[in-house]
Tab-separated table of C-alpha atoms in Angstrom:
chain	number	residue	atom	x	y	z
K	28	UNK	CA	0.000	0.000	0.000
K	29	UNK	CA	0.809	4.108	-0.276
K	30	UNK	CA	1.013	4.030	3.515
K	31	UNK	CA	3.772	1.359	3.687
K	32	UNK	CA	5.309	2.638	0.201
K	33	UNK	CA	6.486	6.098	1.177
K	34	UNK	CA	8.318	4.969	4.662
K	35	UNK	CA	10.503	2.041	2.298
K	36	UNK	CA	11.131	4.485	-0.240
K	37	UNK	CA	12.305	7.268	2.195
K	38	UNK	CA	14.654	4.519	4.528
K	39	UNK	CA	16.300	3.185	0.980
K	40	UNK	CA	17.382	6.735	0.005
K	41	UNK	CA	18.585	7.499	3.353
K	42	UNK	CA	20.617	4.687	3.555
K	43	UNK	CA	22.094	5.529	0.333
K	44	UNK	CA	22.591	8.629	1.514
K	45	UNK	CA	24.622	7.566	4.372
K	46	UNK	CA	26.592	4.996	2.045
K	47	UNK	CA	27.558	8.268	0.170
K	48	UNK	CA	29.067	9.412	3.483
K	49	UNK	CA	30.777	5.793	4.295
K	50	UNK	CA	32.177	6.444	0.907
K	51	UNK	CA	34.142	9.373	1.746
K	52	UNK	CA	34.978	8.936	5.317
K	53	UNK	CA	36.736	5.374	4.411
K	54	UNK	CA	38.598	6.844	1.329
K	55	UNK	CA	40.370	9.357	3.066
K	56	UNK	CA	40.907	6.331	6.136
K	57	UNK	CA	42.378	4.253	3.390
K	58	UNK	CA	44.661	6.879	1.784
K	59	UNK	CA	45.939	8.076	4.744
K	60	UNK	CA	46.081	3.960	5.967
K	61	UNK	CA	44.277	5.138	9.462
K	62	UNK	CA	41.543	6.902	11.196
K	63	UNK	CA	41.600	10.234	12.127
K	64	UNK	CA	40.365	11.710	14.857
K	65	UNK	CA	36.956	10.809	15.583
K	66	UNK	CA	36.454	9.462	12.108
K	67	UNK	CA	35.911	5.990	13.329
K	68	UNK	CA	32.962	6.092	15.440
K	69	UNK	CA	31.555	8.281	12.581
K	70	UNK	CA	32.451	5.432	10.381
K	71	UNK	CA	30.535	2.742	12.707
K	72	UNK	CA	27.200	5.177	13.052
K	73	UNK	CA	27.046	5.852	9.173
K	74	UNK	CA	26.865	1.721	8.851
K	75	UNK	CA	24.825	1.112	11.947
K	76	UNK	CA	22.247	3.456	10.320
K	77	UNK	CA	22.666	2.112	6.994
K	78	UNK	CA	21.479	-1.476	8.042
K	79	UNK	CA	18.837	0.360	10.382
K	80	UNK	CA	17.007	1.861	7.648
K	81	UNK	CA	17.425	-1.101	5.751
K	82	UNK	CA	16.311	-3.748	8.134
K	83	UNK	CA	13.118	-0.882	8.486
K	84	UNK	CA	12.425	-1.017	5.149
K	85	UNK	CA	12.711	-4.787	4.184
K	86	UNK	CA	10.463	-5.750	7.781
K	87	UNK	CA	7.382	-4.197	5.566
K	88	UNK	CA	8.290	-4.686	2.145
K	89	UNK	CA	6.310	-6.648	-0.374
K	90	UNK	CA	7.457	-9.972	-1.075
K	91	UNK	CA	8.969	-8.735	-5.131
K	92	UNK	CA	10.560	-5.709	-3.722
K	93	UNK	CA	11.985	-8.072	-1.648
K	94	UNK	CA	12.983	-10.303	-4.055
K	95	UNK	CA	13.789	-7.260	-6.312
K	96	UNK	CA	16.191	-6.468	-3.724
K	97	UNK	CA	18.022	-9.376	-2.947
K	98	UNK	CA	18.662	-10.405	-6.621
K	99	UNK	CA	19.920	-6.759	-6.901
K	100	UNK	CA	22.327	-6.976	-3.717
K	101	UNK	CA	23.477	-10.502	-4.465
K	102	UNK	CA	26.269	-8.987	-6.079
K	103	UNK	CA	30.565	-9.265	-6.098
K	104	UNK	CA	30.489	-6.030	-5.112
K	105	UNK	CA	28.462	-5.704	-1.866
K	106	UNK	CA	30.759	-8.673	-0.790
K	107	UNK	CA	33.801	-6.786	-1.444
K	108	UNK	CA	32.240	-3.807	0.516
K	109	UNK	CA	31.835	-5.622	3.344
K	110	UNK	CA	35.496	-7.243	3.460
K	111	UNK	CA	36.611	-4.262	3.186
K	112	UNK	CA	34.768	-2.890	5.777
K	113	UNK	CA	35.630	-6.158	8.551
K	114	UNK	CA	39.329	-5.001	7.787
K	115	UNK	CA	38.868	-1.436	8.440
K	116	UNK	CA	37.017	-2.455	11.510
K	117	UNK	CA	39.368	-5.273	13.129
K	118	UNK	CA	42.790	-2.778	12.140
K	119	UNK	CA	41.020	0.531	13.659
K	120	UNK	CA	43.089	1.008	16.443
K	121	UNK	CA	46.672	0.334	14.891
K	122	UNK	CA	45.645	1.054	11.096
K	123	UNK	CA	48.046	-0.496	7.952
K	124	UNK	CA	44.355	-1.476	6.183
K	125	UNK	CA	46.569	-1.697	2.873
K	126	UNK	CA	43.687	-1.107	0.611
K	127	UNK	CA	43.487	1.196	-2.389
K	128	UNK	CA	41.136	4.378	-1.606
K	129	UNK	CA	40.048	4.452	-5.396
K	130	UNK	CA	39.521	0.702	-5.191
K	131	UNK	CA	37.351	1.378	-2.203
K	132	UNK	CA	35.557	4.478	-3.960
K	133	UNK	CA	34.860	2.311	-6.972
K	134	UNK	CA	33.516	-0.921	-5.012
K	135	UNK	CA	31.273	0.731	-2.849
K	136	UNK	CA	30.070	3.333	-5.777
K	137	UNK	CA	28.762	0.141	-7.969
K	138	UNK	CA	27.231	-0.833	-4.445
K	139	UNK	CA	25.403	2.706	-4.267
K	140	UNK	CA	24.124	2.122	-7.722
K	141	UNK	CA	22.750	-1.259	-7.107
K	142	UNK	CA	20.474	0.438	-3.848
K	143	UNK	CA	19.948	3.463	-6.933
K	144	UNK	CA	18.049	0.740	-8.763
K	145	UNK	CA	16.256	0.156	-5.914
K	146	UNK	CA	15.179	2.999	-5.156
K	147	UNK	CA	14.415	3.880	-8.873
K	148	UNK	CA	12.411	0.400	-8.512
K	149	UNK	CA	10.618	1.942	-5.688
K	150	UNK	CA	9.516	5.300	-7.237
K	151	UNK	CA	8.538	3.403	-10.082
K	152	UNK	CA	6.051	1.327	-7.567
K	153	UNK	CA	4.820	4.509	-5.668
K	154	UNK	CA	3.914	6.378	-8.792
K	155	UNK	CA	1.866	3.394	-9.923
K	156	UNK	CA	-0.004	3.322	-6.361
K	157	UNK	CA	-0.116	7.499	-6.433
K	158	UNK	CA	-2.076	7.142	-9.688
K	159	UNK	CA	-4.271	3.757	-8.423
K	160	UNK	CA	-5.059	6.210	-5.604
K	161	UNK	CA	-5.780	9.088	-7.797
K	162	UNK	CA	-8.031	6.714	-9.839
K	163	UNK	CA	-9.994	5.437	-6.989
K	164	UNK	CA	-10.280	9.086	-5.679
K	165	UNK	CA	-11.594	10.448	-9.111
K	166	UNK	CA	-13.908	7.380	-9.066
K	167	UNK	CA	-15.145	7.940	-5.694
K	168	UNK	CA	-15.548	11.842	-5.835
K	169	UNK	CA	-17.610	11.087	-9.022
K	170	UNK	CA	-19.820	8.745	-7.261
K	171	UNK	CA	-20.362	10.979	-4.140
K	172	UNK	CA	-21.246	14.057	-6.548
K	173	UNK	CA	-23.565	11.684	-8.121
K	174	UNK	CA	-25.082	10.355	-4.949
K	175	UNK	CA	-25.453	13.621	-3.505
K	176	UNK	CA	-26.899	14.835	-6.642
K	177	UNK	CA	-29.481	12.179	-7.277
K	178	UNK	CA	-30.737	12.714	-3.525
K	179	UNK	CA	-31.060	16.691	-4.210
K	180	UNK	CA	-33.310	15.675	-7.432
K	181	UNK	CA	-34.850	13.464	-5.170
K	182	UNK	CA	-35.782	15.582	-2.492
K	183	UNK	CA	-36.768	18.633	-5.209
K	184	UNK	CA	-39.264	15.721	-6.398
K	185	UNK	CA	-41.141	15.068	-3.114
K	186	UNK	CA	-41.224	18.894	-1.992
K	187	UNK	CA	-42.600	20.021	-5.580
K	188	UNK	CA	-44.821	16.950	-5.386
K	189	UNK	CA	-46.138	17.720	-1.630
K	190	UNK	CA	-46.107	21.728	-2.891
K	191	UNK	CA	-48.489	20.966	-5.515
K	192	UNK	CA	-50.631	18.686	-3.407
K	193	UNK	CA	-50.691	21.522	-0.804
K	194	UNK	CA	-52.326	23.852	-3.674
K	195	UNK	CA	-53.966	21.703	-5.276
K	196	UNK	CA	-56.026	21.081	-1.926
K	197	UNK	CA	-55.780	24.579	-0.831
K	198	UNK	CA	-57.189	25.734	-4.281
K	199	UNK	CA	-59.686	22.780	-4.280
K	200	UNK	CA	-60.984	23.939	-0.479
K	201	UNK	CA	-60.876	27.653	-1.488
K	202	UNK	CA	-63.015	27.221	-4.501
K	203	UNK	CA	-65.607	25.210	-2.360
K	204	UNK	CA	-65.759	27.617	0.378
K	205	UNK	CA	-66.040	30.459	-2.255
K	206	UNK	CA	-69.504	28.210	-3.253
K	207	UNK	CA	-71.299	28.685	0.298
K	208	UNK	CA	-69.926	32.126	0.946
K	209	UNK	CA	-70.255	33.951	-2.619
K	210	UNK	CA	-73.591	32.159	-3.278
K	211	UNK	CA	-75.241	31.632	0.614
K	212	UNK	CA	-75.507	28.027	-1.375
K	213	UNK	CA	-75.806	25.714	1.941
K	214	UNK	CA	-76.281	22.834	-0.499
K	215	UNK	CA	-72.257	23.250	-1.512
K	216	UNK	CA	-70.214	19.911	-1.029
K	217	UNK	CA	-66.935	21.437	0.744
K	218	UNK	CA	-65.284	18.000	1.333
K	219	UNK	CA	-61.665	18.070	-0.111
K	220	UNK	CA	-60.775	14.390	-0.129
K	221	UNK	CA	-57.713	13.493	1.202
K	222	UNK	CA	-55.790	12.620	4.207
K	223	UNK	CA	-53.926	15.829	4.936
K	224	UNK	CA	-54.549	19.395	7.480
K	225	UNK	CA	-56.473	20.675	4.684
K	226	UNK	CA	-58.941	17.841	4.242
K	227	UNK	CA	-59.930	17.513	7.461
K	228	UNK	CA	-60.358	21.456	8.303
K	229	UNK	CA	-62.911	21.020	4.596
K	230	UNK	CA	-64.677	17.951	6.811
K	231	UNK	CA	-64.935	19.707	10.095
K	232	UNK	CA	-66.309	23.248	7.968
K	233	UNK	CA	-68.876	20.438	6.116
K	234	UNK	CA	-69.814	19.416	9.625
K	235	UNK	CA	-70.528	22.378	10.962
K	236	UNK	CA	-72.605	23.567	7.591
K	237	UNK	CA	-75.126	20.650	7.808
K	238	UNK	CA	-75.690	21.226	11.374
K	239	UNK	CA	-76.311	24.980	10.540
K	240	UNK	CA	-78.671	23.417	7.737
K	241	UNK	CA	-80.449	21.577	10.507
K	242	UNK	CA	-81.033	24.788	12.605
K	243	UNK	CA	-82.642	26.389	9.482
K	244	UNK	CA	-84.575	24.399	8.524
K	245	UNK	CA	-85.990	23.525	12.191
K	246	UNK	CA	-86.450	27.354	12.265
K	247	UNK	CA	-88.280	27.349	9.086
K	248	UNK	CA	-90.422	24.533	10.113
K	249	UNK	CA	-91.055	25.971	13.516
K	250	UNK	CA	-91.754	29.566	11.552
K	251	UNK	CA	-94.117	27.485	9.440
K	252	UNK	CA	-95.738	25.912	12.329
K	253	UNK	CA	-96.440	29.627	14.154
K	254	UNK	CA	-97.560	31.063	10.824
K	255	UNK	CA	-100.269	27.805	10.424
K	256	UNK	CA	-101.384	28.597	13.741
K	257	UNK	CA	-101.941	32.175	13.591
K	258	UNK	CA	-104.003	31.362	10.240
K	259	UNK	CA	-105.873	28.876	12.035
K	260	UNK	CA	-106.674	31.477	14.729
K	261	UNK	CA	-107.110	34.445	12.925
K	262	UNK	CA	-110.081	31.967	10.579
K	263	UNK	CA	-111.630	31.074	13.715
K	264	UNK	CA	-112.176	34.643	14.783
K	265	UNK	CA	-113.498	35.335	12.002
K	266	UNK	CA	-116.026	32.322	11.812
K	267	UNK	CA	-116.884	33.411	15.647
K	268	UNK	CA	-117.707	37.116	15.000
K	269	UNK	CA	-119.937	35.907	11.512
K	270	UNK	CA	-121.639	33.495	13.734
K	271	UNK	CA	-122.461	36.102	16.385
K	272	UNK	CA	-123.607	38.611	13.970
K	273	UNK	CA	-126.118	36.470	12.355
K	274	UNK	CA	-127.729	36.184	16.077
């Protein structure tokens, strides 16, 4: 992965880095056939820290970089690097090392070139995952815009859908209402069907019309009634005072 890709790659080029530095501190040892002052505990860190960042990287590298790296380290040279490194280290103290500094230079420069190809083995890898990653991240933006944009059409769907419900009740209710109050027309049906606020405000209005139907028309009939009954009296006062004034 990325995450183990960049650590590898950054331990390889430090330890090449520090191989450049072993380079120069043992061909001025050689030439001068000693160490100088301080120059060999120098010497020991630069290869301590060499095999550090090596051993780091190689602990979490892929089985073919590891392969890739072995093949490219089992070479004449790395061998001769490191005899001429267990010389420098057992004749430290006393030096006569009687080895050619540009024989060192050029033994542990083909060395530096093999870890090059490494490392050049290892960019090659980590631009390949950089543009897998920048794939997948393309891909996945594209499906989150598209995600997030389907559920805004969505949503814009149901409000415009419930919006034009809402009118189309309100409008409905309005024009039924306009019926009993524009025309005193009691018979108007004011029921908007439905399930919604609307519909059942137009059902409870409807209730409350037929029960004010109710009281008219008991007032009419009782208004009937009273008129009958005066009629009725009024004849029979009439029939009375004929009656009396043929006595």
């Amino acid at each position: 992965s990325l995450h183990d890709a960049l650590p590898i790659y950054t331990n390889v080029l430090k330890s090449k880095e520090r191989a450049g530095v072993e380079r120069a501190v043992l061909s001025g040892t050689f030439a001068a056939d000693k160490f100088g002052d301080g120059m060999f505990a120098k010497w020991i860190t630069l290869v301590a820290e060499q095999n550090g960042y090596l051993d780091a990287s190689l602990s979490i590298a892929s089985k073919d970089l590891l392969a890739f790296y072995k093949q490219k380290i089992n070479n004449p040279a790395v061998d001769e690097v490191n005899k001429m490194r267990a010389i420098a280290k057992k004749n430290a103290i006393e030096g006569g090392f009687g080895i050619d500094s540009v024989v060192w230079f050029q033994t542990i420069t083909k060395k530096i070139n093999l870890l090059k190809q490494v490392d050049d083995e290892l960019a090659k890898q980590n631009s390949a995952l950089l543009e897998e990653v920048e794939s997948s991240s393309k891909i996945l933006t594209t499906v989150t815009l598209a995600s997030y944009s389907i559920f805004a059409i969505v949503i814009f769907i149901i409000i415009f859908l419930i919006s034009k419900g809402i009118n189309r009740s309100v409008r409905s209710s309005l024009e039924k209402i306009s019926c009993v109050s524009d025309n005193l027309d009691l018979t108007c049906d004011i029921i908007v069907e439905g399930k919604d606020e609307i519909s059942q405000i137009s059902k409870a209005i409807n209730v409350m019309i037929i029960a004010f139907k109710a009281s008219v028309h008991q007032a009419k009939d009782v208004s009937e009634a009273t008129a009958e009954e005066s009629k009725q009296k009024k004849q029979d006062i009439v029939t009375k005072v004929s009656y009396e004034s043929r006595r």
